[in-house]
Short mmCIF file of C-alpha atoms in Angstrom, two decimals:
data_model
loop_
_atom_site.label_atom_id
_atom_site.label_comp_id
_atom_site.label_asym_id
_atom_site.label_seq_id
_atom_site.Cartn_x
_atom_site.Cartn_y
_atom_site.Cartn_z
CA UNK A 121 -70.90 7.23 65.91
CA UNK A 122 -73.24 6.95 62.57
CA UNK A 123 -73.49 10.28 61.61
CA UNK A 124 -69.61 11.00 62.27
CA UNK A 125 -68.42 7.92 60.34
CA UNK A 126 -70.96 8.47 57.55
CA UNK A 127 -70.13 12.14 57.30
CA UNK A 128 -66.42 10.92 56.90
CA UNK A 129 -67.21 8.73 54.19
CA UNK A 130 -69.74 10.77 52.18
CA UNK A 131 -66.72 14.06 52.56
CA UNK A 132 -64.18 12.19 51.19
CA UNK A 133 -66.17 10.98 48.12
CA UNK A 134 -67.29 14.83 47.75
CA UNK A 135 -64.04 15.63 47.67
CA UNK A 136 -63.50 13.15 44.75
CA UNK A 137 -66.09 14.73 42.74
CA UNK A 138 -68.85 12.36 43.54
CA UNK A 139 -72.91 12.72 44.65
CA UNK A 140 -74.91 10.26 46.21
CA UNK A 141 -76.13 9.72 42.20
CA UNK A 142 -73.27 8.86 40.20
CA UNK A 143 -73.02 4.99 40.08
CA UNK A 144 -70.23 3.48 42.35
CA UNK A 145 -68.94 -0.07 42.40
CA UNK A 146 -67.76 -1.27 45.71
CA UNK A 147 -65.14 -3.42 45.98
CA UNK A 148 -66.80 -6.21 48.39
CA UNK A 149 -65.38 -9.27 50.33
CA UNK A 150 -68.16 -9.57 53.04
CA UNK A 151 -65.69 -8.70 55.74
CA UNK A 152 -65.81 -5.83 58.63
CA UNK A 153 -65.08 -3.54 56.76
CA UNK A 154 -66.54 -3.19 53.31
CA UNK A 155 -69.56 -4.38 54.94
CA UNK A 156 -69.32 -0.89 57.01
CA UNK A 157 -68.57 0.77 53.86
CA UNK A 158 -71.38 -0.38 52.00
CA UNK A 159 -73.93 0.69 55.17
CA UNK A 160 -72.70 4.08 55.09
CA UNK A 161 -73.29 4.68 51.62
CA UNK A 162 -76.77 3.43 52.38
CA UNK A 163 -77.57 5.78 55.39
CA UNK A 164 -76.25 8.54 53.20
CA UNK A 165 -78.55 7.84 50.56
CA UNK A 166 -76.48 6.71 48.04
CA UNK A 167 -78.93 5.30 45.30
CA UNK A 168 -76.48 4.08 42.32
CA UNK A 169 -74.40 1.03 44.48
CA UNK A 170 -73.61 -2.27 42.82
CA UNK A 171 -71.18 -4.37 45.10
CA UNK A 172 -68.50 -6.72 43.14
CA UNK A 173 -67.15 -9.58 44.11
CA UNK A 174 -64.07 -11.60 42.89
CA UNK A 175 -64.12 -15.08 44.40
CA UNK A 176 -59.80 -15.95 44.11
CA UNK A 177 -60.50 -19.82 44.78
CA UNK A 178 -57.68 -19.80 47.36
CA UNK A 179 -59.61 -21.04 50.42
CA UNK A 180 -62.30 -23.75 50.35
CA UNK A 181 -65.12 -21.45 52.67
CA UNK A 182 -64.36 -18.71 49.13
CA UNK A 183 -67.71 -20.38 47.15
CA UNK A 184 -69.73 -19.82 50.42
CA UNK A 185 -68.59 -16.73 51.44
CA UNK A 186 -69.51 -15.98 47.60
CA UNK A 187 -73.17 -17.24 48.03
CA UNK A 188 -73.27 -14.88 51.26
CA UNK A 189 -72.24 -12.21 49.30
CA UNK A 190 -75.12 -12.70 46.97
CA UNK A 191 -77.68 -13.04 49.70
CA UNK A 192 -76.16 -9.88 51.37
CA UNK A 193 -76.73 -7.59 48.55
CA UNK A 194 -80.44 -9.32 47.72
CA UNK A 195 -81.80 -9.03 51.45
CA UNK A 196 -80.79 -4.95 50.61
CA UNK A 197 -81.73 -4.79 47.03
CA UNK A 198 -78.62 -3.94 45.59
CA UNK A 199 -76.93 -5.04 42.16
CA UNK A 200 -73.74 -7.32 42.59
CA UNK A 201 -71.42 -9.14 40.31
CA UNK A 202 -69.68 -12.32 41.17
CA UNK A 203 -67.07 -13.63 39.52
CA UNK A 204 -64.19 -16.73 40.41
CA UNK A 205 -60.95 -16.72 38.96
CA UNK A 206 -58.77 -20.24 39.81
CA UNK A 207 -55.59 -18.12 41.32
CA UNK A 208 -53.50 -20.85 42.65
CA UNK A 209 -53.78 -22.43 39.40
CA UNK A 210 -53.20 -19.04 37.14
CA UNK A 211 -50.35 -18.10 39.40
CA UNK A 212 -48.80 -21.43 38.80
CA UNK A 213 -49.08 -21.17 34.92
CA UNK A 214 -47.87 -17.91 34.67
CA UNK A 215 -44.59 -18.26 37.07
CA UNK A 216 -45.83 -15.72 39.43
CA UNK A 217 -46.47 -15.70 42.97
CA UNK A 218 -50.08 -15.64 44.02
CA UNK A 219 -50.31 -12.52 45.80
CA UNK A 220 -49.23 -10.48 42.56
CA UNK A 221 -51.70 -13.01 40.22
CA UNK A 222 -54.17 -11.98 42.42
CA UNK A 223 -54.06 -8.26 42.62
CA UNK A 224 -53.57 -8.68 38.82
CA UNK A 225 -56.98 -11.00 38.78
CA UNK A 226 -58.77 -8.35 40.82
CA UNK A 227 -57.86 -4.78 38.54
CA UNK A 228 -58.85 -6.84 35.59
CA UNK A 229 -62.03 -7.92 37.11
CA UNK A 230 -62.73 -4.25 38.18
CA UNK A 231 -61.81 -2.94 34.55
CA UNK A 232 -64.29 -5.66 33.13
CA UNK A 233 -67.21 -4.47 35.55
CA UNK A 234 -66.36 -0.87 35.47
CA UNK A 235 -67.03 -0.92 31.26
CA UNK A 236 -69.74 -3.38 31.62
CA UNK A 237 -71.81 -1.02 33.91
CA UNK A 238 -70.08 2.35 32.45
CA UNK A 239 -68.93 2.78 35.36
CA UNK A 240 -65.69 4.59 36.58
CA UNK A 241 -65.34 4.44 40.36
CA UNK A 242 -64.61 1.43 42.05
CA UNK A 243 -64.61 2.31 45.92
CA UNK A 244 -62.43 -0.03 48.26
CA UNK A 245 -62.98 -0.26 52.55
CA UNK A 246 -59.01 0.95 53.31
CA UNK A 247 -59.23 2.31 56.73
CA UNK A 248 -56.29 4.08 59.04
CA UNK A 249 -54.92 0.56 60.10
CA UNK A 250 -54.25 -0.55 56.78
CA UNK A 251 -52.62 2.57 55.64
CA UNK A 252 -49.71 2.40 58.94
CA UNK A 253 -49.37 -1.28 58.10
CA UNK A 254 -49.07 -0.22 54.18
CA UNK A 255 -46.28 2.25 55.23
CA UNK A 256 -44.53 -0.02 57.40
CA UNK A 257 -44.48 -2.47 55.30
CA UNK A 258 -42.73 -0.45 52.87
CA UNK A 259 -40.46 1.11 54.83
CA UNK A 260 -38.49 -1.96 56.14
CA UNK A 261 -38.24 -2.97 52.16
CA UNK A 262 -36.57 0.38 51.67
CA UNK A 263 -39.38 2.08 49.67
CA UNK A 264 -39.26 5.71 49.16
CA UNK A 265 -41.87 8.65 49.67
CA UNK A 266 -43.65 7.36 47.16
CA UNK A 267 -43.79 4.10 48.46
CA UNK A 268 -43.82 5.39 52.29
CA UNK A 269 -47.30 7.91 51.38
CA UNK A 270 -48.88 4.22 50.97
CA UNK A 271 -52.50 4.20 49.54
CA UNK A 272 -53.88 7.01 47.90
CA UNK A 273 -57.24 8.37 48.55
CA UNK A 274 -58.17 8.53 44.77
CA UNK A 275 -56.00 6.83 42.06
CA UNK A 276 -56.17 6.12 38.41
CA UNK A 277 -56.24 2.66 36.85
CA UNK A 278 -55.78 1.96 33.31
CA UNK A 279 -56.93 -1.51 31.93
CA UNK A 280 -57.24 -2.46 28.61
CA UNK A 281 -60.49 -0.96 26.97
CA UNK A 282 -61.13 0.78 30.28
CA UNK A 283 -59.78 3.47 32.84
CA UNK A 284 -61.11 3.81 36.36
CA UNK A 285 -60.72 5.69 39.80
CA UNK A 286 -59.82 3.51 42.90
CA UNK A 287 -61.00 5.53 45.52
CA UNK A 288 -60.41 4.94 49.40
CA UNK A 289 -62.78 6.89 51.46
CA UNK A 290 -61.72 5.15 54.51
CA UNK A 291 -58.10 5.74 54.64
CA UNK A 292 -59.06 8.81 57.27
CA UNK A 293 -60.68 6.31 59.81
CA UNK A 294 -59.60 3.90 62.10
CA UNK A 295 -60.25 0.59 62.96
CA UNK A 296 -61.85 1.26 66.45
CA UNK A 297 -64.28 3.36 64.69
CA UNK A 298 -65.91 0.31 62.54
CA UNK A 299 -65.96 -1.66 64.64
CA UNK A 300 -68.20 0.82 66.93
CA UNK A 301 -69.94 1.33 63.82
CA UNK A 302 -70.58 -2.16 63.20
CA UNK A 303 -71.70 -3.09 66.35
CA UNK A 304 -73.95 -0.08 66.53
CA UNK A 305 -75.88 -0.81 63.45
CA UNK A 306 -76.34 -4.50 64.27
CA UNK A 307 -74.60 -5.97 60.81
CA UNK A 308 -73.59 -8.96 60.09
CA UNK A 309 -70.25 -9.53 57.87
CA UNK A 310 -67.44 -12.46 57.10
CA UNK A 311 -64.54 -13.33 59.45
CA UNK A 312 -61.81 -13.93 58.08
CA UNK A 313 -59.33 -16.57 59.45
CA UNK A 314 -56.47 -15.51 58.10
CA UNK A 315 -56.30 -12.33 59.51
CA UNK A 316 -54.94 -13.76 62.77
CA UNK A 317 -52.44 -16.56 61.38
CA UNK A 318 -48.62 -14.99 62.27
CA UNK A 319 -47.74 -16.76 58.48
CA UNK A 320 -48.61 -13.29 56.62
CA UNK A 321 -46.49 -10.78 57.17
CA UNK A 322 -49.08 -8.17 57.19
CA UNK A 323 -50.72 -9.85 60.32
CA UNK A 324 -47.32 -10.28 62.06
CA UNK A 325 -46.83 -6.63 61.29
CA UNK A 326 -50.64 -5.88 62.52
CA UNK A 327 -50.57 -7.88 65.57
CA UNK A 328 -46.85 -7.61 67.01
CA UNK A 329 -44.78 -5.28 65.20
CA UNK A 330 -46.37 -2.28 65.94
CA UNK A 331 -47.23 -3.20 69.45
CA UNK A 332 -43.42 -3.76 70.04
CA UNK A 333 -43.15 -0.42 68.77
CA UNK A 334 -45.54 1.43 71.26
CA UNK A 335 -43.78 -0.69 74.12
CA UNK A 336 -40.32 0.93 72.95
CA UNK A 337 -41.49 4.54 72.43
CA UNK A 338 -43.55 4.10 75.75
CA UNK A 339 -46.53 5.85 73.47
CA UNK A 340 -48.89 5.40 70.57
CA UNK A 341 -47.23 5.76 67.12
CA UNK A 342 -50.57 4.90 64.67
CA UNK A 343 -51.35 8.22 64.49
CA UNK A 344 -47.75 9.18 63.85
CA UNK A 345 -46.89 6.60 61.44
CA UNK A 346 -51.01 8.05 59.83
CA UNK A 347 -49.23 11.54 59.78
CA UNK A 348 -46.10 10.54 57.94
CA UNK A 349 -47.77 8.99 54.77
CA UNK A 350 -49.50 11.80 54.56
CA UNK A 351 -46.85 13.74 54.65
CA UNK A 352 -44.75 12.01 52.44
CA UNK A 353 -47.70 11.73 49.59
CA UNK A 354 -47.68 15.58 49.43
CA UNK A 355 -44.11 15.44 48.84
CA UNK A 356 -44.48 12.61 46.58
CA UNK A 357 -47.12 14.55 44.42
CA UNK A 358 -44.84 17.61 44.12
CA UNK A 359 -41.71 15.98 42.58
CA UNK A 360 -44.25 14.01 40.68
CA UNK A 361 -46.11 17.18 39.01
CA UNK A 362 -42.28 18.63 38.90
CA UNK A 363 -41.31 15.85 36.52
CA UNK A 364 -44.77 16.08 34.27
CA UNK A 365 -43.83 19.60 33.95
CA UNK A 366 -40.50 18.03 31.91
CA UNK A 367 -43.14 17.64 29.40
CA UNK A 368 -43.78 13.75 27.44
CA UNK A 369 -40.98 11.34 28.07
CA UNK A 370 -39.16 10.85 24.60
CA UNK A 371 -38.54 7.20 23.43
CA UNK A 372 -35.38 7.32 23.86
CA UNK A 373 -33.97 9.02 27.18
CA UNK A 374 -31.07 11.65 26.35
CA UNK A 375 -28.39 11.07 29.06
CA UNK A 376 -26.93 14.38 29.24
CA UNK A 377 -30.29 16.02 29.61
CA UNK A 378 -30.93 13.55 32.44
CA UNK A 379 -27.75 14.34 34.46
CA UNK A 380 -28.88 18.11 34.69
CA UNK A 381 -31.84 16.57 36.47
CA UNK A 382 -32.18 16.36 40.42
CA UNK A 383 -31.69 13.09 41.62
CA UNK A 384 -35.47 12.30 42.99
CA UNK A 385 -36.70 14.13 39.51
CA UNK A 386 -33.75 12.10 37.56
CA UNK A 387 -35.80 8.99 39.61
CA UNK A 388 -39.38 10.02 38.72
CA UNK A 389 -38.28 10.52 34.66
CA UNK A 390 -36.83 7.00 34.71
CA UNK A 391 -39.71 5.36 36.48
CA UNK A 392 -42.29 7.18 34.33
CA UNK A 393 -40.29 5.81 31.27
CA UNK A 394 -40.73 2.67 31.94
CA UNK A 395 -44.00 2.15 33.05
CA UNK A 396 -44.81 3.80 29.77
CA UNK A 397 -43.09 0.84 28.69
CA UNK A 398 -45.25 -1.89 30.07
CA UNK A 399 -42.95 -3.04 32.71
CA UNK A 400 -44.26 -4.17 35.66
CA UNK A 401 -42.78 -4.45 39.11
CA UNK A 402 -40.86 -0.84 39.14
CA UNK A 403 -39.43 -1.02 42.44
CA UNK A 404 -36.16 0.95 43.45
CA UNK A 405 -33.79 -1.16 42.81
CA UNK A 406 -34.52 -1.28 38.31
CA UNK A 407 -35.31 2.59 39.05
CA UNK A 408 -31.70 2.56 40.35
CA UNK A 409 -30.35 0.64 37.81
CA UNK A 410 -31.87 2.36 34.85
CA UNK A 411 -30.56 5.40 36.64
CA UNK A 412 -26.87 4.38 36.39
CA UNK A 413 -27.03 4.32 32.65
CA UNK A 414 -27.20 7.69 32.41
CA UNK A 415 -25.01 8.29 35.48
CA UNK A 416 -21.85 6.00 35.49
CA UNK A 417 -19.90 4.48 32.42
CA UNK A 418 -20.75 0.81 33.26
CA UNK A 419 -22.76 -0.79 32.40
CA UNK A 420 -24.56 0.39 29.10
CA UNK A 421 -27.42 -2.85 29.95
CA UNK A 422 -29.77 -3.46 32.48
CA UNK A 423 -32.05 -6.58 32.51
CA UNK A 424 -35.73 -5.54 32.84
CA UNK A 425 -38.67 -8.09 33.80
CA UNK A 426 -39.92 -11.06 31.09
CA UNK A 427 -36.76 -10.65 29.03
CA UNK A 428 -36.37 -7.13 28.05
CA UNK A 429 -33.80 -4.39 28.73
CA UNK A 430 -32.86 -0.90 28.69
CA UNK A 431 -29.29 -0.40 27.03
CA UNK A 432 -27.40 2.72 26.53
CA UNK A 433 -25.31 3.94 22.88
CA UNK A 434 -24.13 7.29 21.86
CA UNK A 435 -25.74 9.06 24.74
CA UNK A 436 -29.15 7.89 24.33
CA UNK A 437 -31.10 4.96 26.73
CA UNK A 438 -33.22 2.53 24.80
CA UNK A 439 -35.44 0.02 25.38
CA UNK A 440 -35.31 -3.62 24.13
CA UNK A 441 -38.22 -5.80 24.59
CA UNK A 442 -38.53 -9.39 24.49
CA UNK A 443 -37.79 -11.70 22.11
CA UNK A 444 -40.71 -12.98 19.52
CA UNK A 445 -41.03 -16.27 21.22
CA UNK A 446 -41.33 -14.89 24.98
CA UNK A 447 -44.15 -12.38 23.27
CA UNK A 448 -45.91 -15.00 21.38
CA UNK A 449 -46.08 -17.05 25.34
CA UNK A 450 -47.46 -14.22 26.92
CA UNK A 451 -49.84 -13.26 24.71
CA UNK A 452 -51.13 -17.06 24.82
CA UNK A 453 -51.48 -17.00 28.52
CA UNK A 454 -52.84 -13.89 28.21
CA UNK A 455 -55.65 -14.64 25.83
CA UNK A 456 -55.72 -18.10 27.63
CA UNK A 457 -56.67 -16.48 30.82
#
């Protein structure tokens, strides 16, 4: 099982562009599988591997499991970075929920590392099981194939003062297989409790969902539901270089020019626009809504996240952004924090 799950791993990174040189930063909780990740590189030969750490504060075993993190990367000689970041107490300050401050806390810990070290590939331990769960997950919020080709093998983050890859060598194997790995090479890692509490709806998805689902198709669907995403991201990838052949998205959108557009490309324009925009949380429903601006008569204003909009006059869409004072708060907090 060690060469074949190695071989996996060091493939996928080759096909990312990387040798068992370049310097890598592994994203690394101590659990199964980053643990497994980590090995791999190791057998491979991987010579360049500093494991990172962000401690979120949310569970009172976090500052231990951080200490075995330390001693984990020390017994095999390896750099790693440690950090803690209150999230609880961020999320609470900043009127967001904790899962979102967290994944926020995280990329800007990875952005900090990766131009600290010089650094730009941060490698997370996404396996097979994750990706199905990913897709479900979206599907029963109504995502589309975007949403539905879940994680990406290789993606590009941009922080401030840094850009990095997030790459996800693991995404082609399955749980089964590191666990056999695991076992096999005799490694010790971090359990997790919370993986098996029904109160995340991940785990409910995990542990029930998709069992119910093999008991009503009378047959396994993992490798299915595996297939699909894939699927779906090459389809998501065409109508997303389609729309970057459009050329730059203007300031303003022209409405006439975007009702000659196909709906999915019509979609992709408006999304693009306003991420380039700084707003965050560009789910379907603002894509929609943005959408109808240039589509139907009313309304010529949609409400965008912390207080901006989008507005339409004389056949041109617009943005808005905040007022001063809601600026001036966020840039506190963000400075702050």
């Amino acid at each position: 099982m060690a060469p074949d799950f190695t071989k996996c791993i060091v493939g996928a990174l080759a096909a990312a562009g990387l040798s068992t040189t370049d310097p890598l930063l592994v994203g690394f909780s101590g659990g199964r599988d980053s643990v497994a990740l980590t090995a791999a590189l190791l057998l491979a030969g991987f010579s360049n591997v500093t494991l990172i750490h962000l401690d979120h504060a949310l569970r009172p075993e976090s500052a231990a499991e951080a200490e075995w993190v330390a001693s984990f990367a020390q017994t095999r000689n390896l750099d790693v970075v440690i950090d803690r970041v209150a999230v609880a107490e961020l999320a609470a300050q900043m009127g967001a929920g904790i899962e979102e401050t967290a994944r926020h806390a995280r990329h800007a810990f990875f952005a900090t590392v990766a131009r600290e070290r010089a650094c730009s590939s941060v490698l997370l331990a996404h396996h097979a099981n994750d990706q199905i769960e990913t897709l479900v997950f979206r599907l029963l919020r109504g995502a589309g194939p975007g949403g539905l080709s879940a994680m990406a093998p290789k993606s590009e983050r941009h922080e401030e003062r840094r850009s990095y890859s997030l790459l996800r060598p693991m995404l082609g194997i399955w749980r089964a297989e590191i666990d056999a790995f695991v076992k096999k090479q005799g490694l010790p890692f971090l359990e997790d409790p919370s993986n098996a509490l029904p109160d995340f709806t991940r785990n409910r998805i995990r542990h029930s969902l998709l069992a119910e689902m093999e008991r009503c198709m009378r047959r396994p669907v993992h490798e299915a539901l595996w297939r699909t995403a894939e699927v779906l991201r090459a389809e998501a990838d065409f109508v997303k270089t389609a729309e970057l052949l459009l050329g730059p998205v203007p300031e303003q959108l022209d409405v006439f020019e975007l009702r000659q557009l196909p709906l999915a490309l019509l979609r992709r324009r408006v999304a693009r626009w306003l991420s380039e925009r700084g707003v965050s949380d560009i789910g379907f429903d603002l894509v929609e809504s943005v959408s109808h601006l240039a589509l139907r008569i009313a309304p010529a204003k949609v409400n965008l996240p912390k207080g901006a909009h989008a507005r339409r006059k004389a056949g041109r869409i617009f943005f808005e952004g905040p007022p001063l004072l809601l600026c001036l708060i966020l840039l506190s907090l963000r400075l702050l924090f």
